[in-house]
Coordinates of N, CA and C in Angstrom, one line a residue:
Chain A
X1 N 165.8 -122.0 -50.6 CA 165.1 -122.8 -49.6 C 163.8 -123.3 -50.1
X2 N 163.2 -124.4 -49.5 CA 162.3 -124.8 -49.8 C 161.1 -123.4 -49.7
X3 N 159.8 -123.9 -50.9 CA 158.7 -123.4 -50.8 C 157.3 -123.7 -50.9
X4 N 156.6 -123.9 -49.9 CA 155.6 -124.4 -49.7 C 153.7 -123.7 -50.2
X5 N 153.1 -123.7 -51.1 CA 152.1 -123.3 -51.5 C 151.0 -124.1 -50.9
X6 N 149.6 -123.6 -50.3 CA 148.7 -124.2 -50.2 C 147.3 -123.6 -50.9
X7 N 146.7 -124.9 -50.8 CA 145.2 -123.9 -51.5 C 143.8 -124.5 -51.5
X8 N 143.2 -124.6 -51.1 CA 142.7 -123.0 -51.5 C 142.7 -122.1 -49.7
X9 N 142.4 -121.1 -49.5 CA 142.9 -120.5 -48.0 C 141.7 -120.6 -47.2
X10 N 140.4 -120.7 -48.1 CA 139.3 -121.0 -47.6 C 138.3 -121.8 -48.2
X11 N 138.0 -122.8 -47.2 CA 137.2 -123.9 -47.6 C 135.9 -124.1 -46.8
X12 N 134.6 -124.4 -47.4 CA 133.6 -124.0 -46.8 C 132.4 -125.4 -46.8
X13 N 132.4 -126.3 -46.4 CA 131.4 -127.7 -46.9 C 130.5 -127.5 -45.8
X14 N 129.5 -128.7 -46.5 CA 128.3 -128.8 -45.7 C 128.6 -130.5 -44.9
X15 N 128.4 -130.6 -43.4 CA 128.5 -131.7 -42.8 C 127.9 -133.0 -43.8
X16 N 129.1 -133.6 -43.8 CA 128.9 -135.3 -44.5 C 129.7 -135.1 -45.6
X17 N 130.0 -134.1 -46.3 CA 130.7 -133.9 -47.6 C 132.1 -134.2 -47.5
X18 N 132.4 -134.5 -48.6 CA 134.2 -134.7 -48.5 C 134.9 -132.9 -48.2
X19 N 136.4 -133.0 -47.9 CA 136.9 -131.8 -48.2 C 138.5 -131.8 -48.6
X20 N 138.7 -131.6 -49.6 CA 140.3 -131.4 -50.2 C 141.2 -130.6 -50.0
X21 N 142.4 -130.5 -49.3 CA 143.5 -129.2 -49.3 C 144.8 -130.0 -50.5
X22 N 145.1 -128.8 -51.0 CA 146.5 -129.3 -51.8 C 147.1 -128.3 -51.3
X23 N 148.5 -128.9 -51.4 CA 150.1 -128.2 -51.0 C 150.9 -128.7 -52.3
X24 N 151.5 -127.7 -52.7 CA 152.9 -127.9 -53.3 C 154.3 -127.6 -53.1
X25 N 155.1 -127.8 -53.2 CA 156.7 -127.6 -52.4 C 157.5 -127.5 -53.8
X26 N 158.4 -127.1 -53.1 CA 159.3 -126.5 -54.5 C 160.8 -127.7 -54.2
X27 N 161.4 -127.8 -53.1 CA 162.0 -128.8 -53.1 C 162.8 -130.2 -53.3
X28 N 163.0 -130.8 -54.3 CA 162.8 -132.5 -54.5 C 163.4 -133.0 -53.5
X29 N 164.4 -132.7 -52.5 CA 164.7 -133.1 -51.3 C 164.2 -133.5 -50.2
X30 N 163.2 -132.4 -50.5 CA 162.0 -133.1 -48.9 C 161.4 -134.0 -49.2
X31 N 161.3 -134.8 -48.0 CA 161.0 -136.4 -47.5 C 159.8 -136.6 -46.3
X32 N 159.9 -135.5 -46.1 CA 158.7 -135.6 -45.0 C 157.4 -134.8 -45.0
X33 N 156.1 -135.0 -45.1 CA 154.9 -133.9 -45.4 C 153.9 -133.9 -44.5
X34 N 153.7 -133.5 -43.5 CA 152.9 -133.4 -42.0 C 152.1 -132.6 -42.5
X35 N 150.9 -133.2 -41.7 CA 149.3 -131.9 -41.9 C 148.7 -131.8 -40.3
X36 N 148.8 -130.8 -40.2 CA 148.4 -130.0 -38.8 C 147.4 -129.6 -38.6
X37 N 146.8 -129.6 -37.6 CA 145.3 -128.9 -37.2 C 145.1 -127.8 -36.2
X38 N 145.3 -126.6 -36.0 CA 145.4 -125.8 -35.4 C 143.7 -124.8 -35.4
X39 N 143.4 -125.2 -34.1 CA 142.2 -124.8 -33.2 C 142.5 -123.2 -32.9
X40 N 141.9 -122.6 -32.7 CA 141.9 -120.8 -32.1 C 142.4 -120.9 -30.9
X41 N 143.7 -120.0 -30.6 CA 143.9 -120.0 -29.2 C 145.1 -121.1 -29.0
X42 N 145.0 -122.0 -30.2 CA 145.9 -123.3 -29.6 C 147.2 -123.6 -30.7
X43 N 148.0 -124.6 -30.4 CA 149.3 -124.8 -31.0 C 148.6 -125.7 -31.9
X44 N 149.7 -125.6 -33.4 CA 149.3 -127.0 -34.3 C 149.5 -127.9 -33.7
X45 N 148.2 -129.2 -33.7 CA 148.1 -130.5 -33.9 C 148.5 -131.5 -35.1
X46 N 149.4 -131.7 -35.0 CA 149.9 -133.1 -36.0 C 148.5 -134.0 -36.1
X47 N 147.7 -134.4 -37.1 CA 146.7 -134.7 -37.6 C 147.1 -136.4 -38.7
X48 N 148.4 -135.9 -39.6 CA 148.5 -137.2 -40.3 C 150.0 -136.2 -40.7
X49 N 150.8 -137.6 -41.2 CA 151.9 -137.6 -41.9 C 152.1 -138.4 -43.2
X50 N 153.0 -138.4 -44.5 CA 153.8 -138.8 -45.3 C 155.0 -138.8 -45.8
X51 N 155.7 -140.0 -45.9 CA 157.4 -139.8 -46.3 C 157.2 -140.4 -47.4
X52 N 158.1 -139.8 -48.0 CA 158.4 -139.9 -49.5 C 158.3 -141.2 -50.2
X53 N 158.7 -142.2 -49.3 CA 158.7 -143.8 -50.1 C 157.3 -144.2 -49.9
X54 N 156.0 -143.4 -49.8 CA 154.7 -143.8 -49.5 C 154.1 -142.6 -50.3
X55 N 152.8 -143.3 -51.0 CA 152.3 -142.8 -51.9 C 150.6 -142.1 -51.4
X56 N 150.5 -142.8 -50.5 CA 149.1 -142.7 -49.9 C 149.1 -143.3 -48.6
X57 N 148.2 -142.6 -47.6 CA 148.3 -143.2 -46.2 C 146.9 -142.8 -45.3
X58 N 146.1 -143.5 -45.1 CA 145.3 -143.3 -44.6 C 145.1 -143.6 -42.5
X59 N 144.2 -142.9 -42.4 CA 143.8 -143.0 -40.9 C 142.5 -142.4 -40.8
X60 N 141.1 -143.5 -40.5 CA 139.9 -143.4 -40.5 C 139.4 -142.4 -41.5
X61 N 138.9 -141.2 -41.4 CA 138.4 -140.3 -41.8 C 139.4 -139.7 -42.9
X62 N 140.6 -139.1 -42.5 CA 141.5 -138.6 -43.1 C 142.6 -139.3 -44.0
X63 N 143.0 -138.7 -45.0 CA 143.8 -139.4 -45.6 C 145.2 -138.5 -46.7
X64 N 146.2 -138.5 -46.7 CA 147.1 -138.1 -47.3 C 147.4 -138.6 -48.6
X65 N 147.8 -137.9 -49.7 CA 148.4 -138.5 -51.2 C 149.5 -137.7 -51.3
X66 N 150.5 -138.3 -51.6 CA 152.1 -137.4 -52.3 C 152.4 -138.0 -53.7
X67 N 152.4 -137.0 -54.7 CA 153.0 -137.1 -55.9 C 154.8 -137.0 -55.4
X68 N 155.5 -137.0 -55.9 CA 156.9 -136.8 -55.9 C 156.8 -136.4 -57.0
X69 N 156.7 -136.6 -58.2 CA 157.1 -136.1 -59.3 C 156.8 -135.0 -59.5
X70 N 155.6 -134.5 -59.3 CA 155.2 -133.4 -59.7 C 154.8 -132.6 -58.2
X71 N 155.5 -132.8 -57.3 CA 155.8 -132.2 -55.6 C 154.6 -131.5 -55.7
X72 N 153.9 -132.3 -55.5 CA 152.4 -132.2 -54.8 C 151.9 -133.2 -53.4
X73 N 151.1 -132.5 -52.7 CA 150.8 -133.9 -51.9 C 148.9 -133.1 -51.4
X74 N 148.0 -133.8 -51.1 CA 146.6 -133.6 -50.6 C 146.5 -134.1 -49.5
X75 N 145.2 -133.4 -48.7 CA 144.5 -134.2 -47.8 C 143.3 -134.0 -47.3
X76 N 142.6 -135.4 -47.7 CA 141.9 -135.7 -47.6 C 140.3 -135.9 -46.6
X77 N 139.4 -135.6 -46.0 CA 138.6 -135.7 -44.7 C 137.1 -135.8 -46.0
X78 N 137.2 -137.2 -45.2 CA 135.7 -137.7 -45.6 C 134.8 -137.4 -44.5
X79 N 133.3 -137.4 -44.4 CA 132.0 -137.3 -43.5 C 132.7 -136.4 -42.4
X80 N 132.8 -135.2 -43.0 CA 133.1 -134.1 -42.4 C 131.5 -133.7 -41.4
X81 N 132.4 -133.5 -40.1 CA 131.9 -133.3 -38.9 C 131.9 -131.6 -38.7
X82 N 131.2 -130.9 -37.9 CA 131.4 -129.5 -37.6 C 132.7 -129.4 -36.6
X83 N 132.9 -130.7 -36.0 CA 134.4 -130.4 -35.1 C 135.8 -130.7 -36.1
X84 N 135.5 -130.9 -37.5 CA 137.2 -130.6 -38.2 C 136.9 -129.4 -38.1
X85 N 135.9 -128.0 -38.4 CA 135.9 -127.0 -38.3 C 137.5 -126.3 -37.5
X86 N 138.6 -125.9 -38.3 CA 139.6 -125.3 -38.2 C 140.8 -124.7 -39.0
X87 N 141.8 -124.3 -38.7 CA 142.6 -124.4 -39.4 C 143.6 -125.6 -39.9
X88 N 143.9 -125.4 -41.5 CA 144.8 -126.3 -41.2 C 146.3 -126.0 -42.0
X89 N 147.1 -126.6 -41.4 CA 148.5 -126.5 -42.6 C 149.5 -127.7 -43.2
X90 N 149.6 -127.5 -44.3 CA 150.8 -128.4 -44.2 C 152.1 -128.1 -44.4
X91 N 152.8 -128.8 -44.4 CA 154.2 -128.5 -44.4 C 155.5 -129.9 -45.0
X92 N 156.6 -129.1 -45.0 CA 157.6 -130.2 -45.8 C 158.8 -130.3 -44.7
X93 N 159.7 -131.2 -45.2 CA 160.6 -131.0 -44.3 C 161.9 -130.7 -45.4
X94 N 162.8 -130.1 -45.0 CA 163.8 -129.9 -46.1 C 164.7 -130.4 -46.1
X95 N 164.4 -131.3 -45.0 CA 166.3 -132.6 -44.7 C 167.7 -132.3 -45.0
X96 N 168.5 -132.5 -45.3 CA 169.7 -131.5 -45.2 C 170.6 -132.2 -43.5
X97 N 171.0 -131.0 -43.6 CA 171.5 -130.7 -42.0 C 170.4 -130.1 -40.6
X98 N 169.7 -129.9 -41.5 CA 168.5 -129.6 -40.8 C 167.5 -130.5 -40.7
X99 N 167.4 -131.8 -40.6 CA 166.3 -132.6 -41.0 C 164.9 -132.4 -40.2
X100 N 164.6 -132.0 -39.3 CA 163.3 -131.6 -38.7 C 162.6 -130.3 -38.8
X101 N 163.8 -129.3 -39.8 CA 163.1 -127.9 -40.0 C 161.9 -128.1 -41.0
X102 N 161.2 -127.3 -40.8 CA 159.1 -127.4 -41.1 C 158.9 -126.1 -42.1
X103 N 158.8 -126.0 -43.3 CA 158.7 -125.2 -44.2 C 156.7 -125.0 -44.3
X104 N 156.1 -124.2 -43.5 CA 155.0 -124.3 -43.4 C 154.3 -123.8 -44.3
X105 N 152.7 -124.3 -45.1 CA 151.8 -123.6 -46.0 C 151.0 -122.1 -45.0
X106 N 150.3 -121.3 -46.0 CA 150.2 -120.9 -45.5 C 148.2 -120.9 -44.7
X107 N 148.0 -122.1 -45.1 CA 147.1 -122.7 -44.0 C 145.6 -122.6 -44.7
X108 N 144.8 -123.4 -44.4 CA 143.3 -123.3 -44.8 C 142.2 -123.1 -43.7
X109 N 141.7 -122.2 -44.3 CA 140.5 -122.0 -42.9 C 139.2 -122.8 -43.6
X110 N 139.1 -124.2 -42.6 CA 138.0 -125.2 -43.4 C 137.1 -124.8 -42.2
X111 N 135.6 -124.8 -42.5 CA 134.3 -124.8 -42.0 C 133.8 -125.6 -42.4
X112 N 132.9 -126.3 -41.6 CA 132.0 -127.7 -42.0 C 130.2 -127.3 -40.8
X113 N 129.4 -127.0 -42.3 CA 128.4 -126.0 -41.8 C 127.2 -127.5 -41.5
X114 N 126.9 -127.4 -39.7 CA 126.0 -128.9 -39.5 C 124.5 -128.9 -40.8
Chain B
X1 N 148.7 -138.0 -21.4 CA 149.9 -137.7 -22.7 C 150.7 -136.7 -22.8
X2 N 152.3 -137.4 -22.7 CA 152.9 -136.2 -22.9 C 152.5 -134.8 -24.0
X3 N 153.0 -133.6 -22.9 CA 152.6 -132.4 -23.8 C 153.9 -131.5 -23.9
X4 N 153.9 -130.5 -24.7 CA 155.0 -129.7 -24.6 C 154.2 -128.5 -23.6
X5 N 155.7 -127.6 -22.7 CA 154.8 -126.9 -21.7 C 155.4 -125.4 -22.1
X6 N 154.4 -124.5 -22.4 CA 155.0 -123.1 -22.7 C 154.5 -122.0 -21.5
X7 N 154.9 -121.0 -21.4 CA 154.7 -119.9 -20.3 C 155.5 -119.0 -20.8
X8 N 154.6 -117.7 -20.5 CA 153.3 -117.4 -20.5 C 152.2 -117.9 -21.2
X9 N 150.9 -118.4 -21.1 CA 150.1 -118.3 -22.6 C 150.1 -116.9 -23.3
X10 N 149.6 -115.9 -22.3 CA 149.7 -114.3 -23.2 C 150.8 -113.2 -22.7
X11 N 151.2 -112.4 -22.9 CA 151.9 -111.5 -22.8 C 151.7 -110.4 -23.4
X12 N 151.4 -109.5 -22.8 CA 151.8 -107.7 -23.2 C 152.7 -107.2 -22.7
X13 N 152.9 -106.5 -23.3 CA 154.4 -105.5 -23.2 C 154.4 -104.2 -24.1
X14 N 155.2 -103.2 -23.4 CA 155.3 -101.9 -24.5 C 156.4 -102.1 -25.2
X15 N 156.5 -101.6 -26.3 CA 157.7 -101.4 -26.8 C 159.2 -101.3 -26.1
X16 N 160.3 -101.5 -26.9 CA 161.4 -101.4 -25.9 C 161.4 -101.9 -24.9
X17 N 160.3 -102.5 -24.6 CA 160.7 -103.9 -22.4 C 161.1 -105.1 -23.4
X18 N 161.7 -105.7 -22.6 CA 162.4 -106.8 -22.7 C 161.0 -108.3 -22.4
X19 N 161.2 -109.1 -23.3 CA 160.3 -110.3 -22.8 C 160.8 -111.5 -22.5
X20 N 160.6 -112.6 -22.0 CA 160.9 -114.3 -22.4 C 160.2 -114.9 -22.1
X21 N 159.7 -116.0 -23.2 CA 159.1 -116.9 -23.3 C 159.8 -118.5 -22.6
X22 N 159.5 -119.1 -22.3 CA 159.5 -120.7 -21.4 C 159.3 -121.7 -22.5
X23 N 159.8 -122.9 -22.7 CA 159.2 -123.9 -23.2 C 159.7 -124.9 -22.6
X24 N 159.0 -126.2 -22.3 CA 159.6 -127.3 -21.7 C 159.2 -128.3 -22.5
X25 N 160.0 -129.3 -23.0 CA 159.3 -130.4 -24.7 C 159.2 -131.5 -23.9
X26 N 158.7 -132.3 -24.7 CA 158.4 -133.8 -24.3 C 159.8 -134.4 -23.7
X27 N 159.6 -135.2 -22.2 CA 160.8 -135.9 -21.9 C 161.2 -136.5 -22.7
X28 N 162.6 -136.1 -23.1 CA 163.5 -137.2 -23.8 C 163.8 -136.7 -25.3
X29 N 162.9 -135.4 -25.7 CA 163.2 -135.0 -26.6 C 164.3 -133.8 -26.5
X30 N 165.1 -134.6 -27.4 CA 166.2 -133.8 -27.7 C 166.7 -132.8 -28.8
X31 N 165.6 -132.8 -29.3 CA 165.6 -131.4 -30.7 C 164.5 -130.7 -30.3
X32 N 164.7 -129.1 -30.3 CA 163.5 -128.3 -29.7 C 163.6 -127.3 -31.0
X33 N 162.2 -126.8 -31.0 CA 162.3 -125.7 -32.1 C 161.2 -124.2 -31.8
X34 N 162.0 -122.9 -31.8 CA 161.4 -121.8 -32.0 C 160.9 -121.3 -32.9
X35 N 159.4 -121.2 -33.2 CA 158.3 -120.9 -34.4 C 157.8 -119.2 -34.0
X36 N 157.7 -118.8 -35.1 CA 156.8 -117.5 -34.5 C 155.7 -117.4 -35.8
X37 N 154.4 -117.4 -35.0 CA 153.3 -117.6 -36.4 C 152.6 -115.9 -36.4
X38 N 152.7 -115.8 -37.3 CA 151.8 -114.4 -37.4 C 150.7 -114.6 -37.8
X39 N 149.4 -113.6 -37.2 CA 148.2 -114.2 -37.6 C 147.5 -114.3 -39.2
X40 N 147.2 -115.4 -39.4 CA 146.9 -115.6 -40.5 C 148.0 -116.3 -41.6
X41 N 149.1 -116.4 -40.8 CA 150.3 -117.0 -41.5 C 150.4 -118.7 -41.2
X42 N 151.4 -119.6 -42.1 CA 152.2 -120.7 -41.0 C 153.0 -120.1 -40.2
X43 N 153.7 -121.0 -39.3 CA 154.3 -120.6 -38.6 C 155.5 -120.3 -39.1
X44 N 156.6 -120.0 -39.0 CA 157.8 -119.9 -39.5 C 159.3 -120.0 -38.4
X45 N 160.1 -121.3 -39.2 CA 161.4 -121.4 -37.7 C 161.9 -120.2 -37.2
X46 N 162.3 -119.7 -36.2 CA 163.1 -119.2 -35.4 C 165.0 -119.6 -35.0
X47 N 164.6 -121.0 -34.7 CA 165.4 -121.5 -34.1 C 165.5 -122.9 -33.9
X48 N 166.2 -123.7 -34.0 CA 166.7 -125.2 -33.7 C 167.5 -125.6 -32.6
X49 N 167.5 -126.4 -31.9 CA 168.0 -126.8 -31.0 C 168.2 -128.5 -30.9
X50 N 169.5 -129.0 -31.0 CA 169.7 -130.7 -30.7 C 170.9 -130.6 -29.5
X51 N 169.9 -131.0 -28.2 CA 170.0 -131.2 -27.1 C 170.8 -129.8 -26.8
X52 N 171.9 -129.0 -26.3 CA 172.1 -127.6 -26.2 C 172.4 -126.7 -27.3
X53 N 173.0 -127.4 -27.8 CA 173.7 -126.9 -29.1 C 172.2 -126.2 -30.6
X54 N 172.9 -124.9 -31.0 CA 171.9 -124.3 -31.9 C 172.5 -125.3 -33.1
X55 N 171.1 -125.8 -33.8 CA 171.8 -126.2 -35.4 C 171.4 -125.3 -36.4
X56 N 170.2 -124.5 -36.1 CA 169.9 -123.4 -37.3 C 169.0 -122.3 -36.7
X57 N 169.7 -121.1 -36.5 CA 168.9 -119.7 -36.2 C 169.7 -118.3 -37.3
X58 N 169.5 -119.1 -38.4 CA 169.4 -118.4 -39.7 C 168.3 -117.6 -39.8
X59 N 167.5 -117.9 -39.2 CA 166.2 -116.8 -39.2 C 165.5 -115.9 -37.7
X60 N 166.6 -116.1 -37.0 CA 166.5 -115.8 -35.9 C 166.9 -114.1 -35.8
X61 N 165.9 -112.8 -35.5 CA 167.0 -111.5 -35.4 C 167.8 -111.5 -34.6
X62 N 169.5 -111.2 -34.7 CA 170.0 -111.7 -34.0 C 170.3 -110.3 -33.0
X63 N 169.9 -109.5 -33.4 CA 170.5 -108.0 -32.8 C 168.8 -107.9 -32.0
X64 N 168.1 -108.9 -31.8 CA 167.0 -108.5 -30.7 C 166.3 -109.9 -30.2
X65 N 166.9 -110.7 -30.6 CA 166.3 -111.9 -30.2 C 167.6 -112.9 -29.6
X66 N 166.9 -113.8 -28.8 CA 168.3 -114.7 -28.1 C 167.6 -115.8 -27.9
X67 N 168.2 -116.8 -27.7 CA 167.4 -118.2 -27.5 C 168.7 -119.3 -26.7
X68 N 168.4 -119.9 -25.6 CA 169.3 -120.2 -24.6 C 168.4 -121.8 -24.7
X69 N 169.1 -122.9 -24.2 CA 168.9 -124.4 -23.7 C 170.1 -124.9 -23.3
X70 N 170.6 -124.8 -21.8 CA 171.6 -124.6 -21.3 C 172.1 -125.9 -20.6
X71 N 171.0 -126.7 -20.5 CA 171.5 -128.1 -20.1 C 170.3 -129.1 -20.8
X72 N 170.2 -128.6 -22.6 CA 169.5 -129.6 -22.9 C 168.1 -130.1 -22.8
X73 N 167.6 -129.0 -22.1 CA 166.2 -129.6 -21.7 C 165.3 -128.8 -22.1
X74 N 164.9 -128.1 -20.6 CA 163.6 -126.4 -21.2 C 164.6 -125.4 -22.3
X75 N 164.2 -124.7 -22.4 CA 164.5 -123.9 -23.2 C 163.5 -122.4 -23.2
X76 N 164.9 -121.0 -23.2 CA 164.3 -119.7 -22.6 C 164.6 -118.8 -24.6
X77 N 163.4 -118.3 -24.8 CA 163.8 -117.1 -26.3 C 163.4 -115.9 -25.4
X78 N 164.0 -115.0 -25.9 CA 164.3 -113.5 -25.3 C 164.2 -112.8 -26.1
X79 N 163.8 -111.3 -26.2 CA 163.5 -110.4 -27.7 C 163.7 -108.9 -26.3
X80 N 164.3 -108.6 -26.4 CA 165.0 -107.1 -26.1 C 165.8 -106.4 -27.5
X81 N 165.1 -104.9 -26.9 CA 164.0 -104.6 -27.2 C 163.1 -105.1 -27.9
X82 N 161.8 -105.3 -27.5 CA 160.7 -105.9 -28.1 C 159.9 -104.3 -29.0
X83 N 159.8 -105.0 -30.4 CA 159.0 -103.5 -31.6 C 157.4 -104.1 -31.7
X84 N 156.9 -103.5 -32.6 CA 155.5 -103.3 -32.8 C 155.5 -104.9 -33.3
X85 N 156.3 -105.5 -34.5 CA 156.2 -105.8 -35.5 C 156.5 -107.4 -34.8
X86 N 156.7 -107.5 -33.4 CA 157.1 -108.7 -32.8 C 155.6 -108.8 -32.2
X87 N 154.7 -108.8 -32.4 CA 153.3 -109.4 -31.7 C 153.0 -110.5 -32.9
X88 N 152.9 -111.4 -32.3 CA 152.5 -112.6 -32.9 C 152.7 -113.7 -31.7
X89 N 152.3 -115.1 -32.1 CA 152.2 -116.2 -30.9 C 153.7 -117.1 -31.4
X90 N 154.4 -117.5 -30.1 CA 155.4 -118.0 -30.7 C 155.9 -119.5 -29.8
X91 N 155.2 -120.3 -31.0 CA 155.6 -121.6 -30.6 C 156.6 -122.4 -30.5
X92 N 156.6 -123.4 -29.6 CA 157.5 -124.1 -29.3 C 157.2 -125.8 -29.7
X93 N 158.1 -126.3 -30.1 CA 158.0 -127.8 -30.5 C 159.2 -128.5 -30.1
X94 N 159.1 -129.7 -29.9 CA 159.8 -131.2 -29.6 C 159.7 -132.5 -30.4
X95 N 160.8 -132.6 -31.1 CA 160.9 -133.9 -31.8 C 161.4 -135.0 -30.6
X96 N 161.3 -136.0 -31.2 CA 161.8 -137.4 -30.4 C 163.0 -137.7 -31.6
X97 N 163.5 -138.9 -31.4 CA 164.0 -140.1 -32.2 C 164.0 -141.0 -32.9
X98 N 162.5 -141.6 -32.4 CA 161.9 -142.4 -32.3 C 161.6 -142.3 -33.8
X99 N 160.9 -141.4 -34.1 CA 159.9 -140.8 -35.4 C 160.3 -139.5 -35.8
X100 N 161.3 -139.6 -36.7 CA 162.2 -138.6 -36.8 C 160.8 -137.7 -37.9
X101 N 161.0 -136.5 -37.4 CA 160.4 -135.6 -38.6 C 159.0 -135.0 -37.7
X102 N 158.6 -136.3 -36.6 CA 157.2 -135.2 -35.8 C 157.6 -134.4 -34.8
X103 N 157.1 -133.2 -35.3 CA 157.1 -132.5 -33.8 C 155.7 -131.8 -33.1
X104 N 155.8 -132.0 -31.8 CA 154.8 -131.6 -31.6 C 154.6 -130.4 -30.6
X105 N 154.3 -129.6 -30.9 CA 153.5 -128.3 -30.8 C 153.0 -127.7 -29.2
X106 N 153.5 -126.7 -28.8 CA 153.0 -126.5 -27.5 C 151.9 -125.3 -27.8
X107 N 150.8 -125.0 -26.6 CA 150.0 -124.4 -26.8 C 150.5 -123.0 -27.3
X108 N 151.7 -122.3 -27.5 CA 152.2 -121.0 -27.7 C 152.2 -120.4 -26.3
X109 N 152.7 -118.8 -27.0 CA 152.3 -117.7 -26.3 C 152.3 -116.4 -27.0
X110 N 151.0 -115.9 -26.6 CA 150.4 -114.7 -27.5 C 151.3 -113.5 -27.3
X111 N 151.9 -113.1 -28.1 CA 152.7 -111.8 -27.0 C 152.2 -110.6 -28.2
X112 N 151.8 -109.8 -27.0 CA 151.6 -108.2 -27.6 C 152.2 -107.4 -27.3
X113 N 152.7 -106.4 -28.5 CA 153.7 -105.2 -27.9 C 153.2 -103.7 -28.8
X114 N 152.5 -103.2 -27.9 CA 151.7 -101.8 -28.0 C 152.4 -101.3 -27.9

């Protein structure tokens, strides 16, 4: 089955700074790469997505990159605020017969110190 | 904005009592999915559902856990007997159609079993 690596588990910036998470996946199959935002106490928030025939995708602040070749994908948060302060994960999808099953990383605890 | 609806938010229980968890997904979504995240982990599937029918609880224990959606809609997970090693928060999600691959995330429910 698919396998999902994230890194680094803890990330620590200072407000205005950029901040990077990378994920890798072991599958060439998967097509789908969602990054979540999960608050204390609360369910993951879907934050940004990427499918496979897109290489880069942005939305204001945040922004996604997917290698395929080398089943990588990032993301991105510019002029980090103390409210990204959370968790985050990403994940793949492993399409098949299953197409909506979520192979999750195992998440970054980002801080963004005012 | 549509939300996904879970009940309980928390739960304790001793060992050996029986539990169930609630979820009710965004109208109209017809794929529902059982997560159980342990802390400090991603979440990890449980269970799939398109509209009543299971399409993958490959990961589901099947000798203590049960997972019912009986006309398609809410959807009831059950864990009799409930062990130590079952405290964790266990989410629920709803895909649409529309945008195959997002799902979105209900606030959980924390369940503890002392």
């Amino acid at each position: 089955g698919e396998n999902v690596e994230q890194h680094p588990s803890t990330l620590s910036v200072q407000e205005g700074d950029s901040a990077v998470i990378k994920c890798t996946y072991s599958d060439s199959a998967s097509n789908y790469f969602p990054w979540y935002k999960q608050e204390l106490g609360k369910g993951p928030q879907l934050i940004i997505d990427i499918r496979s025939n897109v290489g880069e995708k942005k939305d204001q602040r945040i922004a996604v990159t997917l290698n395929k070749t080398a089943k990588h994908f990032s993301l991105h948060i510019t002029e980090t605020q103390p409210e990204d302060s959370a968790v985050y994960f990403c994940a793949a999808s492993s399409g098949g017969t299953s197409y909506g099953k979520l192979t999750f990383g195992q998440g970054t605890i980002l801080t963004v110190h005012p | 904005e549509a939300e996904v609806a879970q009940s309980p938010r928390y739960k304790i229980t001793e060992k050996s009592q029986a539990v169930a968890f609630w979820c009710d997904p965004i109208s109209g979504h017809a794929t529902l999915y059982w997560y159980r995240q342990i802390l400090g982990q991603g979440p990890e599937l449980l269970v799939q559902f398109q509209d009543e029918s299971v399409v993958d609880d490959s990961q589901l224990p099947k000798d203590r856990f049960s997972a019912e959606r009986l006309k398609g809609v809410d959807s009831t997970l059950k864990i009799q007997p409930a062990e130590l090693g079952d405290s964790a928060m266990y989410l629920c999600a709803s895909e649409g159609i529309e945008l195959r691959g997002e799902q979105f995330f209900g606030p959980g429910t924390r369940l503890t079993v002392l």
